[in-house]
Backbone as a ProteinNet text record, in pm:
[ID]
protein_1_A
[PRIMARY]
XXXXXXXXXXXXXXXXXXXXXXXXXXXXXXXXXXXXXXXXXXXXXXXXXXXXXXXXXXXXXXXXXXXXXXXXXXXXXXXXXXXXXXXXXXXXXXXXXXXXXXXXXXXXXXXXXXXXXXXXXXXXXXXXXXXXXXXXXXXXXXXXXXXXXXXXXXXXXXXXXXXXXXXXXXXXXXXXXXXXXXXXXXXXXXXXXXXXXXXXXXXXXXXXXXXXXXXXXXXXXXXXXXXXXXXX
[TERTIARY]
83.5	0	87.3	47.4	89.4	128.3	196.5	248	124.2	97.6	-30.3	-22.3	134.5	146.8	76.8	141.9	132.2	18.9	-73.3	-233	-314.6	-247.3	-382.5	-337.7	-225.1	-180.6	-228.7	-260.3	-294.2	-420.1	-475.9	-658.1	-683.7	-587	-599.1	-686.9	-741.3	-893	-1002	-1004.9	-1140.3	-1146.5	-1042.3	-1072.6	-1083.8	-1225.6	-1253.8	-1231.5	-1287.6	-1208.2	-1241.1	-1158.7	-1189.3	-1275.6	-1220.1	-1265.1	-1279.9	-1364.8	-1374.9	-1250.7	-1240.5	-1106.6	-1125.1	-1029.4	-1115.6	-924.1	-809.2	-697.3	-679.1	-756.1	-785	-772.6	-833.1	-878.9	-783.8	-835	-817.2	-640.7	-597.4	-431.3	-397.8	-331.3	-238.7	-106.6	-112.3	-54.9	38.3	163.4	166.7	239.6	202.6	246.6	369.3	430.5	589.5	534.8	491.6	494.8	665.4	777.1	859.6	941.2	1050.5	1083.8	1173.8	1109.3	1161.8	1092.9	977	875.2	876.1	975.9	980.5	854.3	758.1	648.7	620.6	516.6	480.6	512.1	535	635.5	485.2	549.1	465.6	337.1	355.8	225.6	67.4	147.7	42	27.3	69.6	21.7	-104.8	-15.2	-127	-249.4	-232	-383	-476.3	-551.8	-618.6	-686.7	-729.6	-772.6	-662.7	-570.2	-463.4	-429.8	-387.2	-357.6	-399.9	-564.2	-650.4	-643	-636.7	-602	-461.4	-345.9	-251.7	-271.7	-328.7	-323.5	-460.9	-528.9	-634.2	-554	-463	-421.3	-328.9	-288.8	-150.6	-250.9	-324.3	-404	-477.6	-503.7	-569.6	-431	-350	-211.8	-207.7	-187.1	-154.4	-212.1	-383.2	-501.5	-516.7	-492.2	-493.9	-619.2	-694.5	-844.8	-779.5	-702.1	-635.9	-533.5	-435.3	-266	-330.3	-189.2	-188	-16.6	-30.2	124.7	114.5	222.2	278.6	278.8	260.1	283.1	456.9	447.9	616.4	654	590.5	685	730.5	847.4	859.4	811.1	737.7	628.1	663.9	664.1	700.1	595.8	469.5	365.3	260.3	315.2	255.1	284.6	402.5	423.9	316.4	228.3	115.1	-4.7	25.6	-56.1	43.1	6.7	34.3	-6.8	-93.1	-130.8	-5.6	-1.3	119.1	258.4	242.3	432.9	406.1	281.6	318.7	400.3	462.4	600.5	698.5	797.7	910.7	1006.5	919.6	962.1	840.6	847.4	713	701.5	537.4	522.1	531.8	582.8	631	579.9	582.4	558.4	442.1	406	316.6	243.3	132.9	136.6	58.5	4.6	-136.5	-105.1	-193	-183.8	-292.4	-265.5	-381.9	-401.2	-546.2	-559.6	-682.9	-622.6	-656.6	-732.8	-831.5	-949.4	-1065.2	-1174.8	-1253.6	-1382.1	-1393.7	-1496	-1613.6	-1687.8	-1812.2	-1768.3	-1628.1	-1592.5	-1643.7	-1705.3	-1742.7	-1582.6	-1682.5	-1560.7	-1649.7	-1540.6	-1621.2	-1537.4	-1665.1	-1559.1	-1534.6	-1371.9	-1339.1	-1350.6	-1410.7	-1481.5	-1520.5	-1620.8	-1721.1	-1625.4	-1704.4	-1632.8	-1771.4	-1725.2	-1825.9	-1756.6	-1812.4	-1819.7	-1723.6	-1597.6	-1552.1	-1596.3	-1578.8	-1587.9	-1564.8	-1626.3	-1634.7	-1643.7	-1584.4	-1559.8	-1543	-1605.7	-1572.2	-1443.9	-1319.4	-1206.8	-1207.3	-1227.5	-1244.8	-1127.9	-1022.4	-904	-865.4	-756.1	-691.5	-646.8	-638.7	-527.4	-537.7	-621	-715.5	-781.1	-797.1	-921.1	-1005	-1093.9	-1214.7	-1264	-1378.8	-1501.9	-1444.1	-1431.1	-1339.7	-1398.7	-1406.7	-1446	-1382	-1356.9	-1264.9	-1338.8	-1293	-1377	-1300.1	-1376.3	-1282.3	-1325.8	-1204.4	-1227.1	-1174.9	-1231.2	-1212.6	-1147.5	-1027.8	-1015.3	-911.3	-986.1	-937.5	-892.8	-807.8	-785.3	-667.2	-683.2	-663.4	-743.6	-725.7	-829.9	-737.1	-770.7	-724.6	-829.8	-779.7	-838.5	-821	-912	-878	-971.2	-877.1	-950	-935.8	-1072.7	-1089.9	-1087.1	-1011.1	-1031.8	-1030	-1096.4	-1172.8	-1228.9	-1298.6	-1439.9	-1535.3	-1659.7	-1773.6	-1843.6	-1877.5	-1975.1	-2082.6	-2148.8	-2240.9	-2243.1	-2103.8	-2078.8	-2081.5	-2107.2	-2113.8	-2238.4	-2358.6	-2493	-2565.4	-2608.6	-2677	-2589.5	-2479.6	-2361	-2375.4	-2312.9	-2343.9	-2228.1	-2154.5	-2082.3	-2132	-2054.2	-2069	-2167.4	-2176.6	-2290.5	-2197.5	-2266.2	-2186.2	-2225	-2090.1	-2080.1	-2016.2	-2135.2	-2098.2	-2005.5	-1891.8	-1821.5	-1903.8	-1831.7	-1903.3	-1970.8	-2025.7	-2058.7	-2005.6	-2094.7	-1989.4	-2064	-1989.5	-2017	-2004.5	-1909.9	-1830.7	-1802.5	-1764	-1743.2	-1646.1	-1560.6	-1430.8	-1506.5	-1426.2	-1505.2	-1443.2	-1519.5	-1471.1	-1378.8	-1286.8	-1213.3	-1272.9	-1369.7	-1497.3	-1490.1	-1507.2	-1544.3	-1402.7	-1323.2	-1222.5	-1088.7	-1055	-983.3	-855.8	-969.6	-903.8	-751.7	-845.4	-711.5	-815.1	-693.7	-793.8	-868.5	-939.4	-1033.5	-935.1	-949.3	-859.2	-926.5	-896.5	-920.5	-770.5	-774.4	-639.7	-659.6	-650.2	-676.8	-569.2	-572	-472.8	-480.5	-414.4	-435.9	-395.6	-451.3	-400.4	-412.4	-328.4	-309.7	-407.9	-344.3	-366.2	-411.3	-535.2	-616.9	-579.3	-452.7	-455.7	-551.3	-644.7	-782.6	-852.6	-786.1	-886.1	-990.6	-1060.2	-1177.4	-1198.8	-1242.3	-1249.6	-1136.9	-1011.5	-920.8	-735.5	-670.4	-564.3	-432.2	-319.7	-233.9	-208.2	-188.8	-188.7	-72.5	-21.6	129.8	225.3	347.8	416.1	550	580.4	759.2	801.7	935.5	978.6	1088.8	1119.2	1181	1122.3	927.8	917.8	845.4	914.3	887.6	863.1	977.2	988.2	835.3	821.2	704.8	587.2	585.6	440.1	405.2	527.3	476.1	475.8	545.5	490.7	362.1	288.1	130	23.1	103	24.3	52.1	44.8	123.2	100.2	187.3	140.4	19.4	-63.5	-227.4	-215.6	-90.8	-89.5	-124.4	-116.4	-144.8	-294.5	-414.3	-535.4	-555.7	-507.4	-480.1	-489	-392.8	-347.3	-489.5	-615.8	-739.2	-827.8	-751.9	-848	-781.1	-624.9	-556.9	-442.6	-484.3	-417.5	-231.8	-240.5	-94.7	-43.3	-166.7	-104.7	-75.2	-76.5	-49.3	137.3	171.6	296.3	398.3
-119.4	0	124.9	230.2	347.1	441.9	491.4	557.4	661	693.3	815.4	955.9	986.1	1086.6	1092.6	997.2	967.8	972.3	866.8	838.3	991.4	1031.5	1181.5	1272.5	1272	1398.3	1324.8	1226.6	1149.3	1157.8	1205.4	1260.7	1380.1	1489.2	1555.1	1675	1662.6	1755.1	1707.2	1600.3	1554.2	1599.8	1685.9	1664.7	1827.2	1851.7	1986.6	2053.1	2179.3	2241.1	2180.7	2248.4	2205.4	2369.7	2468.4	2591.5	2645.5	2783.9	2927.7	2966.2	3009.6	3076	3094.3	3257.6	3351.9	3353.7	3288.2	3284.8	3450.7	3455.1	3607.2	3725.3	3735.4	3828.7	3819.3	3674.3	3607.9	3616.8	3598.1	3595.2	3449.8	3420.1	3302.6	3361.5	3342.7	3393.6	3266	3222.7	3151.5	3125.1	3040.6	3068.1	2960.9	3022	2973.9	2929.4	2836.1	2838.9	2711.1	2747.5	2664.8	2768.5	2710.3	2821.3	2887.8	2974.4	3078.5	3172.8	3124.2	3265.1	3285.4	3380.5	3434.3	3522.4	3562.3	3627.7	3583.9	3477.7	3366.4	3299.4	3395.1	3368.9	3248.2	3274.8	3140.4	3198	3343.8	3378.8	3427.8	3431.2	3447.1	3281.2	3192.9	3062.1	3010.2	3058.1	2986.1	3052.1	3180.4	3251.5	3234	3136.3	3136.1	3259	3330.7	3460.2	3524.9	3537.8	3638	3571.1	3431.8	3353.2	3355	3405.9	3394.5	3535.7	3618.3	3766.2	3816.6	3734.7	3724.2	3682.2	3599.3	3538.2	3616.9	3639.8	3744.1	3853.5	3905.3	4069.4	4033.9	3926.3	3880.7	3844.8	3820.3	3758	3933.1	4004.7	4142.5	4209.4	4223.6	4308.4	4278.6	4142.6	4147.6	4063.3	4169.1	4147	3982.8	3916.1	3731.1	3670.6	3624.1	3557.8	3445.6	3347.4	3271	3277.4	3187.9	3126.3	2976.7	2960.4	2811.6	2771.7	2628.7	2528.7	2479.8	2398.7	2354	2176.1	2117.2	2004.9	1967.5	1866.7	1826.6	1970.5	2024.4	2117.2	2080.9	2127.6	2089.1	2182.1	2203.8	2311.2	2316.3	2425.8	2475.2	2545.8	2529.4	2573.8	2488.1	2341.7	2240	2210.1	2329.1	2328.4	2386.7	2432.8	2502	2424.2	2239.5	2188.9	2045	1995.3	1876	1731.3	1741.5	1660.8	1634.2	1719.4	1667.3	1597.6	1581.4	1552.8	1428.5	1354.4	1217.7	1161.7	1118.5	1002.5	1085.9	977.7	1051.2	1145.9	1137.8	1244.7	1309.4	1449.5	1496.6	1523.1	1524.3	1513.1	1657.4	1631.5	1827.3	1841.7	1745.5	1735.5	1672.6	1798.5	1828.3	1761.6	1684.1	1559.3	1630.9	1741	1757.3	1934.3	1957.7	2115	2213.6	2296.3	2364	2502.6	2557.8	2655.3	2732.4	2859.7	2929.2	3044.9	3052.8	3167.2	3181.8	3264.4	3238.7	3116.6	3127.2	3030.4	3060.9	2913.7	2922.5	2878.6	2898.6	2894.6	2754.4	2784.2	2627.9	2521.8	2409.7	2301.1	2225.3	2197.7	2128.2	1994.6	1866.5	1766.9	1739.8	1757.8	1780.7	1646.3	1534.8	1421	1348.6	1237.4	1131.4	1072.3	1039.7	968.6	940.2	851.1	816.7	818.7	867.7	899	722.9	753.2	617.1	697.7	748.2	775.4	957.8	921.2	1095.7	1114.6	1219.8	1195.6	1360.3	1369.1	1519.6	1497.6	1488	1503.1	1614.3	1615.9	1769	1770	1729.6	1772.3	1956.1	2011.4	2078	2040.7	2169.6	2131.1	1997.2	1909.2	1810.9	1876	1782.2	1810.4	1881.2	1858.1	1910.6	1840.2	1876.7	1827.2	1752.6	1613.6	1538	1494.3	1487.8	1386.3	1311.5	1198.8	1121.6	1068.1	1068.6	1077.9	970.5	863	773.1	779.3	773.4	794.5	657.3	642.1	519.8	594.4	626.2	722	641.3	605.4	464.5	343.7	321.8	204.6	208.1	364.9	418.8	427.9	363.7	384.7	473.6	626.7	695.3	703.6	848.4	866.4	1061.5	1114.1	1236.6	1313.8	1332.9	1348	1509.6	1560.1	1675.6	1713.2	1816.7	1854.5	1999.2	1997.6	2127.1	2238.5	2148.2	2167	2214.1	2287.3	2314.8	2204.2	2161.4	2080.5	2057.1	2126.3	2140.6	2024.4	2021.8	1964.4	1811.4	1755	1633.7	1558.4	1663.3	1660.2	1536.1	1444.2	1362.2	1312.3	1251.8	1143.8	1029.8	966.7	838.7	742.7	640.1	571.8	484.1	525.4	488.2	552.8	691.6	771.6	841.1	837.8	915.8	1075.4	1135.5	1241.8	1289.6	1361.1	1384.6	1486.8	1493.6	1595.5	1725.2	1809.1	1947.7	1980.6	1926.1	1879.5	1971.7	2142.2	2145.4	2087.2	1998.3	1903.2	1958.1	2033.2	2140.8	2269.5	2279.5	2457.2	2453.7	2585.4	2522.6	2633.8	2561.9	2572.7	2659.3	2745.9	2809.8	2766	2799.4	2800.5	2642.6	2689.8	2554.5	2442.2	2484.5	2332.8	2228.5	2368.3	2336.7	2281.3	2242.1	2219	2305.9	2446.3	2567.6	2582.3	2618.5	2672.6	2800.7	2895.1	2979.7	2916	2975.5	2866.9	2813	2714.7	2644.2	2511.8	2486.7	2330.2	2271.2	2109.3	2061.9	1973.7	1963.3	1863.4	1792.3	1628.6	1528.4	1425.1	1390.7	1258.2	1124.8	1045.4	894.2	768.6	705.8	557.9	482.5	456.9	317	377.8	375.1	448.3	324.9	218.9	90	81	91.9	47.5	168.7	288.9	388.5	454.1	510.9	587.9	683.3	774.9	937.7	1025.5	984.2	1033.9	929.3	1003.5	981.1	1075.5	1014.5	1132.4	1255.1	1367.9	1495.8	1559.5	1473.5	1521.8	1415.3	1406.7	1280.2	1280.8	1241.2	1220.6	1212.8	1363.1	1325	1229.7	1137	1015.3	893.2	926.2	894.1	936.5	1018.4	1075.8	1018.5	941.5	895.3	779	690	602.6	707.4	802.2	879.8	942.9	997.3	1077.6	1011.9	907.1	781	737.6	739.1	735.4	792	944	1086.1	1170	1120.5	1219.5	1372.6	1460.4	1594.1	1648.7	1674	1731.5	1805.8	1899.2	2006.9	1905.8	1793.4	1803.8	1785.2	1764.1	1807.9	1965.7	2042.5	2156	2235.6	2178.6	2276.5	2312.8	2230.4	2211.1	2344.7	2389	2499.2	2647.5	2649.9	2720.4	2792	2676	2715.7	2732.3	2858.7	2913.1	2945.9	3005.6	3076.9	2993.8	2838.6	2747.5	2796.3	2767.1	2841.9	2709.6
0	0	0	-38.6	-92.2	85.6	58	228.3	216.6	365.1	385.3	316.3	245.3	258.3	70.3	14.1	-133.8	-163.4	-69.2	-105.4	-110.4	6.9	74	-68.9	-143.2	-241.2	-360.1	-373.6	-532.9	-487	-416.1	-406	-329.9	-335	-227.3	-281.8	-406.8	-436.3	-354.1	-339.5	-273.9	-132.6	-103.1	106	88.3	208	212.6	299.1	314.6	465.1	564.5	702.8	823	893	826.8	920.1	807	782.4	738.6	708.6	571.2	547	378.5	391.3	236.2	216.6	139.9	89.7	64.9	-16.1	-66.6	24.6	146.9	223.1	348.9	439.9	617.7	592.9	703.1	712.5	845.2	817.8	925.6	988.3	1114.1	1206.3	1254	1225	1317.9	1453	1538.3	1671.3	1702.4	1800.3	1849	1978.4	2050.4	2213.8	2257.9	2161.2	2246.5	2331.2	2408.9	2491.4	2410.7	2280	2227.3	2258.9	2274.9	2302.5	2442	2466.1	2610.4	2641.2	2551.2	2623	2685.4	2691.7	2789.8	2887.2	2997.8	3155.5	3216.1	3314.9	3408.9	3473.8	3488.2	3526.5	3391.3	3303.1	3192.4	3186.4	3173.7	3127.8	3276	3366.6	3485.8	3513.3	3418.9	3418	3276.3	3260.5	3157.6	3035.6	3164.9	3104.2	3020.9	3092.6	3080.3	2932.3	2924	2797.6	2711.5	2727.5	2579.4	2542.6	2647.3	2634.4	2531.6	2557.3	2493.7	2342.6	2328.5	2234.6	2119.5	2165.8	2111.8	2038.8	2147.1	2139.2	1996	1976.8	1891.8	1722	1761.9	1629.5	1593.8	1676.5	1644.1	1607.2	1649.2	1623.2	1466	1461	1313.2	1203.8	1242.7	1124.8	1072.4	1182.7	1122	1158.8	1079.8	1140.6	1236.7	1218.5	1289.9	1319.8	1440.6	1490.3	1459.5	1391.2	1347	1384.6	1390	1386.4	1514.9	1551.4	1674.5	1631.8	1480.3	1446	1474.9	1565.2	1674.3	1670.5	1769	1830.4	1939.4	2025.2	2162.4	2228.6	2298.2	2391.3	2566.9	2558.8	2702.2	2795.3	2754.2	2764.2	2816.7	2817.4	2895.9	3014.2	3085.3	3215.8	3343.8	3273.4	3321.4	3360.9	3337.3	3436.7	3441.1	3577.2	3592.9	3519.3	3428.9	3341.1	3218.4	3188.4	3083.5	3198.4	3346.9	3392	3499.6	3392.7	3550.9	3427.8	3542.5	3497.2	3553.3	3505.5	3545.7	3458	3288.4	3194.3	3147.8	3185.3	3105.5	2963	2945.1	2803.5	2734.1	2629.4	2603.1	2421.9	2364.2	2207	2160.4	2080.5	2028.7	1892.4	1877.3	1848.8	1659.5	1689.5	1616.3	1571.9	1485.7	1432.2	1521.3	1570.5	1677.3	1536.5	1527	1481.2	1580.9	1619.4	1749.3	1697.7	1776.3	1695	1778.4	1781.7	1846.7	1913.6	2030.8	2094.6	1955.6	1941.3	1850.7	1692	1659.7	1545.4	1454.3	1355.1	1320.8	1281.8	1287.5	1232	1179.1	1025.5	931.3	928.2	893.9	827.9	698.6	676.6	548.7	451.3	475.6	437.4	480.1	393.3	493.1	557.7	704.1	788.1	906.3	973.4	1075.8	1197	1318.1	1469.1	1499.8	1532.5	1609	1750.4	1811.4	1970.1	1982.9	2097.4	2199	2307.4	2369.5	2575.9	2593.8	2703.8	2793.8	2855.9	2793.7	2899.7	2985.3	3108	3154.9	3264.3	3245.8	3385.6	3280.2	3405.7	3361.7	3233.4	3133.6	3048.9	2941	2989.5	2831.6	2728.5	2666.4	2533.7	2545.8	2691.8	2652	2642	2574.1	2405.1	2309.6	2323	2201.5	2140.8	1972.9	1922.6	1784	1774.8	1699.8	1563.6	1451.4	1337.6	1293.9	1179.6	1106.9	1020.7	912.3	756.7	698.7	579.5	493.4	333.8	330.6	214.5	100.5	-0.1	-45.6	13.1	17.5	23.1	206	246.5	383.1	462.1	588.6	699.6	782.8	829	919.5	1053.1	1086.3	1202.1	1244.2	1266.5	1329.2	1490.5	1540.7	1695.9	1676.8	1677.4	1689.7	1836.1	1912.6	2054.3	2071	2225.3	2251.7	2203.3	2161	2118.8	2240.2	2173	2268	2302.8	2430.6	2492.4	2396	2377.1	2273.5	2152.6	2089.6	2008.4	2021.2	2100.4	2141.5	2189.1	2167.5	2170.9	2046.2	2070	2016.7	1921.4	1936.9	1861.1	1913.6	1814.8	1874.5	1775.9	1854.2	1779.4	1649.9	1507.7	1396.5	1310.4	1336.4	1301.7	1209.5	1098.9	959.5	937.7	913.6	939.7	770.7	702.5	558.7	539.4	428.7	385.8	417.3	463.8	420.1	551.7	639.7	745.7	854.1	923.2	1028.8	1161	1210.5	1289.8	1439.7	1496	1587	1594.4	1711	1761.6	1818.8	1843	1912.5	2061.5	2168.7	2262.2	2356	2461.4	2541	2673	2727.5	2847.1	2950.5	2996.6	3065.3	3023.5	2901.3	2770.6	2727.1	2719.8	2614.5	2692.8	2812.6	2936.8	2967.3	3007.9	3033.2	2898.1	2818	2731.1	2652.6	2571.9	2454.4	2394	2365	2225	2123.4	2072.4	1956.4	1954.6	1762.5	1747.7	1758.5	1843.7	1821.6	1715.7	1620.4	1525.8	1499.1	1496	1529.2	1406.9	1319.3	1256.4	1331.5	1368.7	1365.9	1287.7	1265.5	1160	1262.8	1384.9	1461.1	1603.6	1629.7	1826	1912.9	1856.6	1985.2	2112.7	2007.5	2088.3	2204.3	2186.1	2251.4	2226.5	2308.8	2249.6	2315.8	2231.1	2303.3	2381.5	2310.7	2393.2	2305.4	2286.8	2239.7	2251.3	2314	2362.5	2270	2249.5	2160.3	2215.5	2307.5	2332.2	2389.6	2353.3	2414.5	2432.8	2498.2	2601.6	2468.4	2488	2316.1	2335.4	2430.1	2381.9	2314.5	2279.6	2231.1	2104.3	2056.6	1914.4	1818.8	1805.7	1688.5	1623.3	1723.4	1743.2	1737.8	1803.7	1815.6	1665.4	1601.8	1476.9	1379.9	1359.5	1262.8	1221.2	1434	1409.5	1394.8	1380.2	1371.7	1269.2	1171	1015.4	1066.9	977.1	992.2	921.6	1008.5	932.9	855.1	803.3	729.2	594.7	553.5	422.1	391.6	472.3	463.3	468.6	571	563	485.8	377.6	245	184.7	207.2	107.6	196.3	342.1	379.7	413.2	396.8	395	268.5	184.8	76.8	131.4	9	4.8	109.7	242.8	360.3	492.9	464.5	584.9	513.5	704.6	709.8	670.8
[MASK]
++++++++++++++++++++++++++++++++++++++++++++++++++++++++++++++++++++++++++++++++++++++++++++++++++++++++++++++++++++++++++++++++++++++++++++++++++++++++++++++++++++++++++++++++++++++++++++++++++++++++++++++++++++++++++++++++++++++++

C-alpha cells in the first residue's frame, strides 16, 4: 500500500475544509509556544484569562483571522498543568496542528467519515469536548480526533454515526469546555487508536517521538485544502 502521505496527495482535491477561510482576504498567524517565546512567563500561562487575552491581542495586532502550527513542536507551555508531567519524563511534544481563533468557530468535516468515539475530557489542560472521526479514504483507513471543542458539540452522537463531507459538525469551545485553554481546534491525525476511544495522547515524552509521529502524520497536508498558500 501506498504511504499516507502519497495516497492523501494522489486525491488531495477531494478533502474539504476544516474551518472558514477567504486565501484572498483572512491571514495566518503563526504561533511559536517553544521556549523561544519568552512572552509567555509562568504567570500568563497559569492565568487562563490572561492567555486567551494574549493570544487574542496577537491575532488582532496582526489582522490574522487565525494562529496556526505547533505540528512536533517541543512546547514549554505544557508546564502550566500537571497533566502533561506524571512520569518521570514529562510530556512536552506536540502531536497535532492547533488553529486558534474564536470560541463558537465552526468546524467542518473535510470528508465522509463516521463517529468512532467521543468523551468530555475535563481535567486541567485536556481536550475538553473530544471527538474522533474515522475515515475510509481509499484504500486508507485513518483517524482524526478533533479537541476542545464546545460541549455542545457532542450533543446527540453516537458511535458509527456518519458524518458527511461538508458537514460542520463542531465549535471550538470556550475556556470551561475546552480544558481551560484559549479557544482552539487541536486537530490530530491517527493511523492506529490501539484500541482507545475518546481520547488519544496529543502530546508525548519526546523520547518517544519517533514512534508517536509515525502514528500521527502531519495534518498540514489536509490543511493545504483549507488554507491554501497561507499554511505556514
Amino acid at each position: 500500500m501506498l504511504p499516507f502521505k502519497e495516497i492523501i496527495n494522489k486525491h488531495i482535491g477531494l478533502i474539504g475544509k476544516v474551518v472558514d477561510f477567504d486565501p484572498a482576504s483572512d491571514r495566518l498567524l503563526p504561533f511559536d509556544f517553544t521556549a523561544n517565546n519568552t512572552e509567555l512567563d509562568p504567570s500568563i500561562l497559569a492565568d487562563t484569562s490572561r492567555f486567551s487575552a494574549w493570544v487574542d491581542e496577537k491575532l488582532a495586532k496582526n489582522k490574522a483571522r487565525y494562529g496556526v502550527g505547533g505540528y512536533n513542536e517541543h512546547r514549554t507551555i505544557y508546564s502550566r498543568s500537571t497533566h502533561f508531567d506524571q512520569g518521570e519524563e514529562p510530556r512536552r511534544l506536540h502531536l497535532g496542528v492547533d488553529i486558534w481563533g474564536p470560541a463558537g468557530t465552526p468546524v467542518y468535516n473535510c470528508y465522509n467519515a463516521k463517529v468512532h468515539s467521543f468523551r468530555f475530557n475535563n481535567n486541567f489542560g485536556d481536550y475538553g469536548a473530544t471527538i474522533i472521526l474515522q475515515y475510509q479514504f481509499y484504500e486508507l483507513t485513518f483517524y482524526a480526533l478533533y479537541g476542545h471543542l464546545a460541549l455542545s458539540s457532542l450533543q446527540n452522537l453516537y458511535e458509527g454515526m456518519t458524518i458527511p463531507k461538508g458537514k460542520a459538525f463542531a465549535h471550538f469551545g470556550k475556556p470551561a469546555e475546552n480544558g481551560q485553554w484559549p479557544p482552539h481546534l487541536h486537530l490530530q491525525l491517527i493511523l492506529d487508536m490501539h484500541g482507545l476511544k475518546g481520547d488519544y495522547p496529543g502530546v508525548c515524552q519526546f523520547s518517544q517521538r519517533e514512534a508517536y509521529l509515525q502514528n500521527c502524520p502531519d495534518p498540514a497536508l489536509i490543511l493545504t485544502q483549507t488554507f491554501a498558500s497561507a499554511l505556514p
